[in-house]
Structure formats: structure tokens, C-alpha cells
Amino acid sequence: MELLNKFGIPQDHPNISQEYFFYQNPLLPLGSYSEIAIRQKLFSFVEDFFFLTKGTELHGMIGVGIPVIGKSTSAEINLMVLPKDKTFLSSLLQYVFCKLPLLAVKEITKIKFCIVPTNQRDKEIGEFIKEVGFVLEAELKNELGFDKGVTNLVYHYEKKYIEDLRNKFLEVQKSLSPDL
């Protein structure tokens, strides 16, 4: 909460340092990251949070929404506060890519990142996102009103990677509970 309080919400808050990327999914309503909303997300397992720390100091975070309702297996990056350093962004996203399938309460096949192409901050972070493996999936015209489109960038998991994770999990589960 301290990091969020430090920079403020919504995205265009004047206290946001130009040294940081601040991103909030444009499809989410305002107030999605109030203190009570964050608690609800954590306790209902609808969003996982990944933190970038140095020692005991918090430097950044990524919030990834998990598709717990319906048939979708597509997670979404909903919140990102990170220093504008490709190393930080790359390192934390690689960590998210590896750990999310292990932590999520549902199988994840891809991670979406939505940007508003007319928003300069979104455009800038979208370019960095492409460098770590995200690709263009769709351009949704008029998604947020006339002349307000959204671009979906996605990171796809390989089917074999997810199957291998599932098999390793089942092996560990069997070794812990031989009666299964």
C-alpha cells in the first residue's frame, strides 16, 4: 500500500515520478486499487501481486488478474509500478512468467496487457513490454468510446511448459500423499 500511496492513483496523479512506469489496466474502473479493493483481490484469489525489492526496500510491483470466473485461461496485467529501467521490468516480468502458473488457482495459458495507444505512458511501456516477449494480439477500435481504442499485447505460454509444470506438481503431490 505504501508504494501505491506514494505515487497515488489514478494513473495521471501528479506525484508520479517520471523515473517510474505507472500502469493501470484501462478497462478497470477507478477505485480498483483502494485499500479495501486490494484486500478483496488477495482474499478471493482474483489477483496475484509480485514485488520488486532491494533488501527491505520496495521498488516496484505488478498486479496480475486471474480469470477465476468463466472459461477464460487468460490472466491480465492490471497494475504496474516500476522504475523505468529495462533490467527491472525484464527481471520482474520473467519472474512473473515463471511463477504465475504455479501460484494461480486456475490454469493460465497467456497473459494480456492492454494499452490505450493514444496515451503516451501506455505507448512507452507497451514498447518495453514487446521487448520481453509480448506480441500484438488485437486492436479493439472504439472499446472505450469513439476514437478511444485499446491494443491487446499478450505473452503466450507454451503448451509443453504448462503440461510439464502440471506433471511435476502431480508427482510431488503423489510423493506427499501416496494414497492418491
mmCIF file of C-alpha atoms in Angstrom:
data_model
loop_
_atom_site.group_PDB
_atom_site.id
_atom_site.type_symbol
_atom_site.label_atom_id
_atom_site.label_comp_id
_atom_site.label_asym_id
_atom_site.label_seq_id
_atom_site.Cartn_x
_atom_site.Cartn_y
_atom_site.Cartn_z
ATOM 1 C CA MET A 1 0.000 0.000 0.000
ATOM 2 C CA GLU A 2 2.863 2.357 0.790
ATOM 3 C CA LEU A 3 4.137 2.237 -2.792
ATOM 4 C CA LEU A 4 0.653 2.900 -4.150
ATOM 5 C CA ASN A 5 0.093 5.690 -1.642
ATOM 6 C CA LYS A 6 3.484 7.172 -2.522
ATOM 7 C CA PHE A 7 2.624 7.549 -6.195
ATOM 8 C CA GLY A 8 -1.130 7.860 -5.984
ATOM 9 C CA ILE A 9 -3.955 6.540 -8.098
ATOM 10 C CA PRO A 10 -5.281 7.123 -10.731
ATOM 11 C CA GLN A 11 -2.603 6.886 -13.418
ATOM 12 C CA ASP A 12 -2.310 10.600 -14.110
ATOM 13 C CA HIS A 13 -1.641 11.580 -10.492
ATOM 14 C CA PRO A 14 0.866 14.484 -10.408
ATOM 15 C CA ASN A 15 3.053 12.804 -7.749
ATOM 16 C CA ILE A 16 4.127 10.004 -10.058
ATOM 17 C CA SER A 17 7.843 10.295 -10.641
ATOM 18 C CA GLN A 18 8.951 10.413 -14.268
ATOM 19 C CA GLU A 19 11.530 7.777 -13.286
ATOM 20 C CA TYR A 20 8.738 5.199 -12.889
ATOM 21 C CA PHE A 21 6.362 3.411 -15.194
ATOM 22 C CA PHE A 22 2.897 3.572 -13.739
ATOM 23 C CA TYR A 23 0.268 1.490 -15.480
ATOM 24 C CA GLN A 24 -3.301 0.611 -14.614
ATOM 25 C CA ASN A 25 -5.366 -1.550 -16.960
ATOM 26 C CA PRO A 26 -7.563 0.939 -18.868
ATOM 27 C CA LEU A 27 -10.519 -1.464 -18.754
ATOM 28 C CA LEU A 28 -10.700 -1.366 -14.941
ATOM 29 C CA PRO A 29 -12.924 1.129 -13.117
ATOM 30 C CA LEU A 30 -11.422 3.880 -10.963
ATOM 31 C CA GLY A 31 -11.040 2.779 -7.365
ATOM 32 C CA SER A 32 -9.880 -0.699 -8.345
ATOM 33 C CA TYR A 33 -6.874 -0.340 -6.065
ATOM 34 C CA SER A 34 -8.282 1.206 -2.936
ATOM 35 C CA GLU A 35 -7.068 -0.477 0.251
ATOM 36 C CA ILE A 36 -10.309 -2.439 0.649
ATOM 37 C CA ALA A 37 -10.292 -3.478 -3.033
ATOM 38 C CA ILE A 38 -6.737 -4.833 -2.722
ATOM 39 C CA ARG A 39 -7.709 -6.871 0.328
ATOM 40 C CA GLN A 40 -10.688 -8.298 -1.550
ATOM 41 C CA LYS A 41 -8.457 -9.240 -4.504
ATOM 42 C CA LEU A 42 -5.991 -11.028 -2.231
ATOM 43 C CA PHE A 43 -8.509 -12.952 -0.149
ATOM 44 C CA SER A 44 -10.611 -14.057 -3.121
ATOM 45 C CA PHE A 45 -7.522 -15.091 -5.159
ATOM 46 C CA VAL A 46 -8.513 -12.960 -8.160
ATOM 47 C CA GLU A 47 -5.185 -11.135 -8.386
ATOM 48 C CA ASP A 48 -1.613 -12.073 -7.601
ATOM 49 C CA PHE A 49 0.946 -9.395 -6.718
ATOM 50 C CA PHE A 50 4.667 -9.585 -7.449
ATOM 51 C CA PHE A 51 7.091 -7.204 -5.767
ATOM 52 C CA LEU A 52 10.489 -5.847 -6.744
ATOM 53 C CA THR A 53 12.615 -5.320 -3.630
ATOM 54 C CA LYS A 54 16.165 -4.409 -2.800
ATOM 55 C CA GLY A 55 16.880 -5.521 0.729
ATOM 56 C CA THR A 56 13.871 -4.364 2.707
ATOM 57 C CA GLU A 57 13.034 -1.516 0.331
ATOM 58 C CA LEU A 58 10.127 -1.875 -2.088
ATOM 59 C CA HIS A 59 10.922 -0.562 -5.582
ATOM 60 C CA GLY A 60 8.065 -1.809 -7.717
ATOM 61 C CA MET A 61 5.143 -4.146 -8.178
ATOM 62 C CA ILE A 62 2.988 -5.901 -10.743
ATOM 63 C CA GLY A 63 -0.614 -6.995 -10.157
ATOM 64 C CA VAL A 64 -1.876 -9.831 -12.361
ATOM 65 C CA GLY A 65 -5.600 -10.567 -12.545
ATOM 66 C CA ILE A 66 -6.529 -14.255 -12.544
ATOM 67 C CA PRO A 67 -9.584 -15.440 -14.508
ATOM 68 C CA VAL A 68 -11.455 -17.221 -11.707
ATOM 69 C CA ILE A 69 -14.943 -16.893 -13.211
ATOM 70 C CA GLY A 70 -15.868 -18.371 -16.564
ATOM 71 C CA LYS A 71 -13.861 -20.422 -19.028
ATOM 72 C CA SER A 72 -11.068 -17.972 -19.819
ATOM 73 C CA THR A 73 -7.470 -19.021 -19.094
ATOM 74 C CA SER A 74 -6.087 -15.567 -19.857
ATOM 75 C CA ALA A 75 -4.527 -13.592 -17.000
ATOM 76 C CA GLU A 76 -4.167 -9.793 -17.282
ATOM 77 C CA ILE A 77 -1.596 -7.357 -16.022
ATOM 78 C CA ASN A 78 -3.777 -4.890 -14.172
ATOM 79 C CA LEU A 79 -1.282 -2.749 -12.296
ATOM 80 C CA MET A 80 2.389 -1.942 -12.713
ATOM 81 C CA VAL A 81 4.602 0.466 -10.788
ATOM 82 C CA LEU A 82 8.248 0.007 -11.790
ATOM 83 C CA PRO A 83 11.391 2.071 -12.263
ATOM 84 C CA LYS A 84 11.955 2.996 -15.931
ATOM 85 C CA ASP A 85 14.793 0.570 -16.262
ATOM 86 C CA LYS A 86 14.563 -2.275 -18.762
ATOM 87 C CA THR A 87 16.503 -4.528 -16.395
ATOM 88 C CA PHE A 88 13.919 -4.134 -13.616
ATOM 89 C CA LEU A 89 11.000 -4.625 -15.984
ATOM 90 C CA SER A 90 12.562 -7.616 -17.697
ATOM 91 C CA SER A 91 13.621 -9.295 -14.440
ATOM 92 C CA LEU A 92 10.284 -8.904 -12.719
ATOM 93 C CA LEU A 93 8.283 -9.977 -15.779
ATOM 94 C CA GLN A 94 10.481 -13.076 -16.223
ATOM 95 C CA TYR A 95 9.785 -13.897 -12.581
ATOM 96 C CA VAL A 96 6.034 -13.414 -13.173
ATOM 97 C CA PHE A 97 6.151 -15.642 -16.271
ATOM 98 C CA CYS A 98 7.798 -18.442 -14.254
ATOM 99 C CA LYS A 99 5.816 -18.210 -11.025
ATOM 100 C CA LEU A 100 2.296 -17.249 -12.133
ATOM 101 C CA PRO A 101 1.332 -20.722 -13.435
ATOM 102 C CA LEU A 102 2.436 -22.173 -10.082
ATOM 103 C CA LEU A 103 0.534 -19.667 -7.965
ATOM 104 C CA ALA A 104 -2.681 -19.162 -9.920
ATOM 105 C CA VAL A 105 -5.789 -21.007 -8.772
ATOM 106 C CA LYS A 106 -6.588 -21.791 -12.414
ATOM 107 C CA GLU A 107 -4.582 -22.861 -15.467
ATOM 108 C CA ILE A 108 -3.095 -19.868 -17.256
ATOM 109 C CA THR A 109 -2.316 -20.050 -20.998
ATOM 110 C CA LYS A 110 -1.473 -16.410 -21.664
ATOM 111 C CA ILE A 111 -1.025 -13.021 -20.010
ATOM 112 C CA LYS A 112 -2.686 -9.964 -21.566
ATOM 113 C CA PHE A 113 -1.521 -6.379 -21.372
ATOM 114 C CA CYS A 114 -3.998 -3.717 -22.578
ATOM 115 C CA ILE A 115 -2.871 -0.264 -23.645
ATOM 116 C CA VAL A 116 -4.581 2.822 -24.978
ATOM 117 C CA PRO A 117 -2.376 3.677 -27.980
ATOM 118 C CA THR A 118 -3.144 7.398 -27.720
ATOM 119 C CA ASN A 119 -1.858 7.514 -24.111
ATOM 120 C CA GLN A 120 1.859 8.350 -24.173
ATOM 121 C CA ARG A 121 2.637 6.446 -20.953
ATOM 122 C CA ASP A 122 0.850 3.331 -22.236
ATOM 123 C CA LYS A 123 2.650 3.615 -25.570
ATOM 124 C CA GLU A 124 6.040 3.885 -23.854
ATOM 125 C CA ILE A 125 5.501 0.907 -21.554
ATOM 126 C CA GLY A 126 3.979 -1.070 -24.452
ATOM 127 C CA GLU A 127 7.284 -0.779 -26.325
ATOM 128 C CA PHE A 128 9.190 -2.161 -23.341
ATOM 129 C CA ILE A 129 6.643 -4.965 -22.920
ATOM 130 C CA LYS A 130 7.192 -6.094 -26.510
ATOM 131 C CA GLU A 131 10.915 -6.485 -25.801
ATOM 132 C CA VAL A 132 10.258 -9.158 -23.143
ATOM 133 C CA GLY A 133 8.095 -11.420 -25.264
ATOM 134 C CA PHE A 134 4.658 -9.828 -25.595
ATOM 135 C CA VAL A 135 3.165 -9.731 -29.102
ATOM 136 C CA LEU A 136 0.244 -7.892 -30.666
ATOM 137 C CA GLU A 137 -2.963 -9.902 -30.352
ATOM 138 C CA ALA A 138 -5.690 -7.408 -31.208
ATOM 139 C CA GLU A 139 -6.544 -3.771 -31.775
ATOM 140 C CA LEU A 140 -10.015 -3.059 -30.436
ATOM 141 C CA LYS A 141 -11.437 0.071 -32.045
ATOM 142 C CA ASN A 142 -13.814 2.267 -30.030
ATOM 143 C CA GLU A 143 -13.510 -0.057 -26.987
ATOM 144 C CA LEU A 144 -13.596 2.893 -24.575
ATOM 145 C CA GLY A 145 -15.763 5.184 -26.722
ATOM 146 C CA PHE A 146 -15.452 6.723 -30.152
ATOM 147 C CA ASP A 147 -11.820 7.179 -31.204
ATOM 148 C CA LYS A 148 -10.652 5.513 -27.971
ATOM 149 C CA GLY A 149 -9.271 2.127 -28.914
ATOM 150 C CA VAL A 150 -7.402 -0.480 -26.907
ATOM 151 C CA THR A 151 -4.476 -2.617 -28.039
ATOM 152 C CA ASN A 152 -4.006 -6.073 -26.525
ATOM 153 C CA LEU A 153 -0.463 -7.363 -26.230
ATOM 154 C CA VAL A 154 -0.053 -10.946 -24.996
ATOM 155 C CA TYR A 155 2.562 -13.316 -23.670
ATOM 156 C CA HIS A 156 1.745 -16.917 -24.638
ATOM 157 C CA TYR A 157 2.839 -19.895 -22.583
ATOM 158 C CA GLU A 158 3.994 -22.950 -24.496
ATOM 159 C CA LYS A 159 1.635 -25.901 -24.018
ATOM 160 C CA LYS A 160 4.559 -28.204 -23.152
ATOM 161 C CA TYR A 161 5.721 -25.819 -20.390
ATOM 162 C CA ILE A 162 2.289 -25.873 -18.717
ATOM 163 C CA GLU A 163 1.984 -29.667 -19.130
ATOM 164 C CA ASP A 164 5.451 -30.187 -17.611
ATOM 165 C CA LEU A 165 4.516 -27.982 -14.643
ATOM 166 C CA ARG A 166 1.280 -29.909 -14.149
ATOM 167 C CA ASN A 167 3.134 -33.260 -14.269
ATOM 168 C CA LYS A 168 5.776 -32.089 -11.774
ATOM 169 C CA PHE A 169 3.032 -30.866 -9.445
ATOM 170 C CA LEU A 170 1.234 -34.243 -9.664
ATOM 171 C CA GLU A 171 4.495 -36.105 -8.950
ATOM 172 C CA VAL A 172 5.127 -34.015 -5.839
ATOM 173 C CA GLN A 173 1.522 -34.412 -4.737
ATOM 174 C CA LYS A 174 1.752 -38.218 -5.116
ATOM 175 C CA SER A 175 5.018 -38.373 -3.183
ATOM 176 C CA LEU A 176 3.415 -36.442 -0.312
ATOM 177 C CA SER A 177 0.162 -38.440 -0.365
ATOM 178 C CA PRO A 178 0.850 -41.960 -1.704
ATOM 179 C CA ASP A 179 -2.823 -42.933 -1.198
ATOM 180 C CA LEU A 180 -3.954 -40.671 -4.065
#
